[in-house]
Short mmCIF file of C-alpha atoms in Angstrom, two decimals:
data_model
loop_
_atom_site.label_atom_id
_atom_site.label_comp_id
_atom_site.label_asym_id
_atom_site.label_seq_id
_atom_site.Cartn_x
_atom_site.Cartn_y
_atom_site.Cartn_z
CA SER A 877 62.04 51.36 132.64
CA GLN A 878 62.25 49.35 129.65
CA LYS A 879 59.29 49.90 126.79
CA ILE A 880 58.67 48.08 123.78
CA GLU A 881 56.16 49.39 121.21
CA GLN A 882 54.76 48.06 117.75
CA ASN A 883 53.81 51.15 115.75
CA SER A 884 50.19 50.04 115.01
CA GLU A 885 47.65 47.97 116.89
CA ALA A 886 45.83 46.85 113.56
CA LEU A 887 47.33 46.88 109.76
CA ASN A 888 45.19 46.25 106.77
CA ILE A 889 46.70 45.39 103.49
CA GLN A 890 45.57 43.90 100.00
CA GLU A 891 46.68 40.37 99.28
CA GLY A 892 50.09 40.37 97.26
CA LYS A 893 51.29 43.55 98.88
CA THR A 894 54.30 43.66 101.32
CA ALA A 895 53.31 44.48 105.00
CA THR A 896 55.68 46.19 107.07
CA LEU A 897 55.29 46.21 110.99
CA THR A 898 57.60 48.23 113.20
CA CYS A 899 58.98 47.62 116.71
CA ASN A 900 60.65 50.31 118.59
CA TYR A 901 62.12 49.84 122.08
CA THR A 902 63.69 52.22 124.69
CA ASN A 903 66.12 51.43 127.70
CA TYR A 904 67.30 48.31 126.64
CA SER A 905 70.01 46.58 124.91
CA PRO A 906 69.12 43.25 123.56
CA ALA A 907 71.25 40.80 122.36
CA TYR A 908 68.35 39.41 120.17
CA LEU A 909 65.34 40.43 118.99
CA GLN A 910 62.57 37.97 117.92
CA TRP A 911 59.28 37.86 115.82
CA TYR A 912 56.48 35.69 116.48
CA ARG A 913 53.12 35.11 115.02
CA GLN A 914 50.10 34.25 117.43
CA ASP A 915 46.68 33.04 115.99
CA PRO A 916 43.56 33.64 118.33
CA GLY A 917 43.90 31.34 121.30
CA ARG A 918 46.95 30.01 120.65
CA GLY A 919 50.55 30.12 121.81
CA PRO A 920 52.95 32.04 119.81
CA VAL A 921 55.00 30.50 116.92
CA PHE A 922 58.56 31.57 116.30
CA LEU A 923 59.19 33.13 113.16
CA LEU A 924 62.67 34.57 112.85
CA LEU A 925 65.33 35.64 115.30
CA ILE A 926 68.05 38.68 114.62
CA ARG A 927 71.08 39.31 116.86
CA GLU A 928 72.40 42.57 117.91
CA ASN A 929 75.43 42.31 115.47
CA GLU A 930 73.00 41.42 112.61
CA LYS A 931 71.37 44.24 110.09
CA GLU A 932 68.99 41.94 108.16
CA LYS A 933 67.83 38.29 108.10
CA ARG A 934 65.46 36.62 105.73
CA LYS A 935 63.50 33.66 105.72
CA GLU A 936 61.46 32.76 102.75
CA ARG A 937 58.69 35.79 102.48
CA LEU A 938 59.84 37.16 105.75
CA LYS A 939 62.60 39.71 106.11
CA VAL A 940 63.71 41.64 109.27
CA THR A 941 65.99 44.45 109.83
CA PHE A 942 67.58 45.45 113.22
CA ASP A 943 68.93 48.90 113.75
CA THR A 944 70.37 49.22 117.18
CA THR A 945 71.19 52.79 117.09
CA LEU A 946 67.68 53.87 116.17
CA LYS A 947 66.39 50.89 118.45
CA GLN A 948 64.33 49.78 115.99
CA SER A 949 63.25 46.53 113.83
CA LEU A 950 61.34 46.36 110.77
CA PHE A 951 59.52 43.03 109.76
CA HIS A 952 58.43 42.71 106.33
CA ILE A 953 56.08 40.07 104.62
CA THR A 954 56.38 39.94 100.87
CA ALA A 955 53.60 38.77 98.48
CA SER A 956 51.20 38.64 101.36
CA GLN A 957 48.31 36.23 101.63
CA PRO A 958 44.96 36.13 103.71
CA ALA A 959 46.56 32.91 105.37
CA ASP A 960 49.36 35.63 106.88
CA SER A 961 46.43 37.25 108.88
CA ALA A 962 47.41 37.12 112.48
CA THR A 963 48.89 38.89 115.18
CA TYR A 964 52.63 39.54 115.17
CA LEU A 965 54.82 40.04 118.03
CA CYS A 966 58.19 41.30 118.51
CA ALA A 967 60.43 40.37 121.72
CA LEU A 968 63.31 41.46 123.26
CA ASP A 969 65.96 38.81 124.60
CA ALA A 970 68.75 40.02 126.56
CA GLY A 971 70.64 36.66 125.87
CA GLY A 972 73.40 35.01 127.94
CA THR A 973 71.80 33.15 131.02
CA SER A 974 68.73 35.17 130.45
CA TYR A 975 67.96 33.83 127.07
CA GLY A 976 64.40 33.05 126.72
CA LYS A 977 63.16 35.50 129.24
CA LEU A 978 61.23 37.70 126.87
CA THR A 979 59.87 41.21 127.00
CA PHE A 980 56.94 41.41 124.29
CA GLY A 981 55.55 44.56 122.40
CA GLN A 982 51.81 44.58 122.53
CA GLY A 983 51.23 43.08 118.88
CA THR A 984 50.04 44.22 115.49
CA ILE A 985 47.13 42.76 113.99
CA LEU A 986 47.51 42.13 110.53
CA THR A 987 44.71 41.42 108.18
CA VAL A 988 45.33 40.53 104.48
CA HIS A 989 42.44 40.97 102.16
CA PRO A 990 41.79 38.95 99.32
CA GLY B 1461 61.07 19.23 115.57
CA ALA B 1462 60.83 19.98 119.27
CA VAL B 1463 57.47 20.38 120.94
CA VAL B 1464 56.03 21.89 124.01
CA SER B 1465 52.89 20.20 125.19
CA GLN B 1466 50.52 22.48 127.59
CA HIS B 1467 47.63 20.77 129.15
CA PRO B 1468 44.60 21.60 129.58
CA SER B 1469 44.19 24.05 126.63
CA ARG B 1470 41.20 25.09 128.49
CA VAL B 1471 39.79 25.14 132.17
CA ILE B 1472 36.52 26.43 133.63
CA CYS B 1473 36.51 26.46 137.40
CA LYS B 1474 34.48 27.87 140.33
CA SER B 1475 36.02 30.76 142.65
CA GLY B 1476 38.29 29.51 145.23
CA THR B 1477 39.28 26.29 143.62
CA SER B 1478 43.13 25.50 142.37
CA VAL B 1479 43.82 24.78 139.10
CA LYS B 1480 47.10 23.14 137.70
CA ILE B 1481 48.40 23.51 134.34
CA GLU B 1482 51.03 21.30 132.98
CA CYS B 1483 53.81 22.30 130.47
CA ARG B 1484 55.72 19.54 129.05
CA SER B 1485 58.97 19.30 126.54
CA LEU B 1486 58.24 16.25 124.53
CA ASP B 1487 61.49 15.47 122.97
CA PHE B 1488 64.05 17.70 124.63
CA GLN B 1489 65.20 18.63 128.25
CA ALA B 1490 64.47 21.88 129.53
CA THR B 1491 66.43 22.93 132.41
CA THR B 1492 64.37 26.26 132.02
CA MET B 1493 60.66 26.88 131.34
CA PHE B 1494 59.13 30.22 131.45
CA TRP B 1495 55.34 31.28 132.41
CA TYR B 1496 53.64 34.20 130.94
CA ARG B 1497 49.86 35.65 130.97
CA GLN B 1498 47.99 37.16 128.66
CA PHE B 1499 44.93 39.08 128.71
CA PRO B 1500 42.63 39.82 125.80
CA LYS B 1501 44.15 42.02 123.20
CA LYS B 1502 47.27 42.46 125.55
CA SER B 1503 50.71 41.30 124.83
CA LEU B 1504 52.29 38.35 127.11
CA MET B 1505 53.59 39.33 130.39
CA LEU B 1506 56.40 37.21 132.02
CA MET B 1507 55.26 35.76 135.47
CA ALA B 1508 58.28 33.72 136.33
CA THR B 1509 61.31 31.65 135.31
CA SER B 1510 61.04 27.84 136.48
CA ASN B 1511 64.51 26.13 137.09
CA GLU B 1512 64.79 22.24 137.57
CA GLY B 1513 65.46 21.27 140.65
CA SER B 1514 65.31 24.95 142.10
CA LYS B 1515 62.63 27.44 143.22
CA ALA B 1516 61.04 29.66 140.62
CA THR B 1517 61.94 33.17 140.16
CA TYR B 1518 59.03 35.64 139.97
CA GLU B 1519 58.59 38.87 138.46
CA GLN B 1520 57.90 41.94 140.39
CA GLY B 1521 54.21 42.02 141.14
CA VAL B 1522 53.50 38.22 140.49
CA GLU B 1523 52.55 36.69 144.05
CA LYS B 1524 54.27 33.24 144.37
CA ASP B 1525 51.91 32.00 146.89
CA LYS B 1526 49.06 32.69 144.50
CA PHE B 1527 50.87 31.00 141.43
CA LEU B 1528 52.75 27.95 142.61
CA ILE B 1529 55.45 26.94 140.35
CA ASN B 1530 57.21 23.18 140.26
CA HIS B 1531 59.88 22.01 137.96
CA ALA B 1532 60.42 18.50 139.52
CA SER B 1533 61.95 17.00 136.19
CA LEU B 1534 63.67 18.16 133.01
CA THR B 1535 60.47 17.72 130.91
CA LEU B 1536 58.04 19.09 132.97
CA SER B 1537 57.02 22.32 134.81
CA THR B 1538 53.55 23.08 136.40
CA LEU B 1539 51.78 26.14 137.06
CA THR B 1540 49.16 26.00 139.97
CA VAL B 1541 46.70 28.99 140.15
CA THR B 1542 45.79 28.89 144.08
CA SER B 1543 42.19 29.67 145.48
CA ALA B 1544 41.59 31.36 142.05
CA HIS B 1545 39.35 34.29 141.37
CA PRO B 1546 37.76 35.82 138.45
CA GLU B 1547 40.61 38.62 138.04
CA ASP B 1548 42.77 35.32 137.39
CA SER B 1549 41.10 34.48 134.29
CA SER B 1550 43.51 34.89 131.52
CA PHE B 1551 45.52 32.76 129.00
CA TYR B 1552 48.44 31.38 130.31
CA ILE B 1553 51.53 30.24 128.13
CA CYS B 1554 54.58 28.48 129.20
CA SER B 1555 57.88 28.52 127.02
CA ALA B 1556 61.06 25.93 127.09
CA ARG B 1557 64.60 26.54 126.40
CA SER B 1558 66.33 23.64 124.49
CA TYR B 1559 70.13 23.59 124.10
CA ARG B 1560 70.83 21.85 120.84
CA GLY B 1561 74.32 21.80 119.43
CA SER B 1562 75.91 25.30 119.60
CA SER B 1563 72.63 27.10 119.99
CA GLU B 1564 69.63 27.49 122.21
CA LYS B 1565 66.19 27.30 120.88
CA LEU B 1566 63.11 28.68 122.56
CA PHE B 1567 59.60 26.70 122.08
CA PHE B 1568 56.04 27.89 123.35
CA GLY B 1569 53.16 25.69 124.32
CA SER B 1570 49.76 26.25 122.90
CA GLY B 1571 48.45 28.08 125.86
CA THR B 1572 45.79 27.45 128.37
CA GLN B 1573 42.49 29.67 128.47
CA LEU B 1574 41.70 29.98 132.35
CA SER B 1575 38.02 30.98 133.16
CA VAL B 1576 37.15 31.44 136.87
CA LEU B 1577 33.59 31.65 137.58
#
């Protein structure tokens, strides 16, 4: 069966450092991999989408890499700030007519300390 | 930007009552919407895919008679939790697919916290 794992339940870093979150999956060939931010009691907010034929994507302080051979995605937040503290979710999407039907990882709670 | 409005944000009800949750796409038409549930400190689990004008498609293990989905218009999908029990207490989240130009986008509602006493 499909399985998606985010490497750690919680990650604590110092302000200004780079946060790196990992997402691994098995038994799946996603067309897209997406990263979301979720704050307590709120719905997920879209951050980045990377396609199966893309290796890397950047948006401001965010960077996502996607290795379909390793079946792994890395999500980086550079120059982290306390406001970046939240739960980060990776999600797999088969694309096509199933686009939007997401399989989520369990999330990593990121805490950025001042 | 595109917005998905979900209402109510929080509801408390007695065991045995039914609760309706609405998911609206505010500035786009959504032929497909999705419903998820999330338990505390757990990930989102897809419950069903809601298609405008047709029956919803439920994921394995989700009781369709328990969780009624209606997608009667291109901007509104509703999830009704029938005869709610304490084990139905959870955070319910909808998302909507929007086709814009040459690409599709996905937007999430802000979620509904259901507490069944």
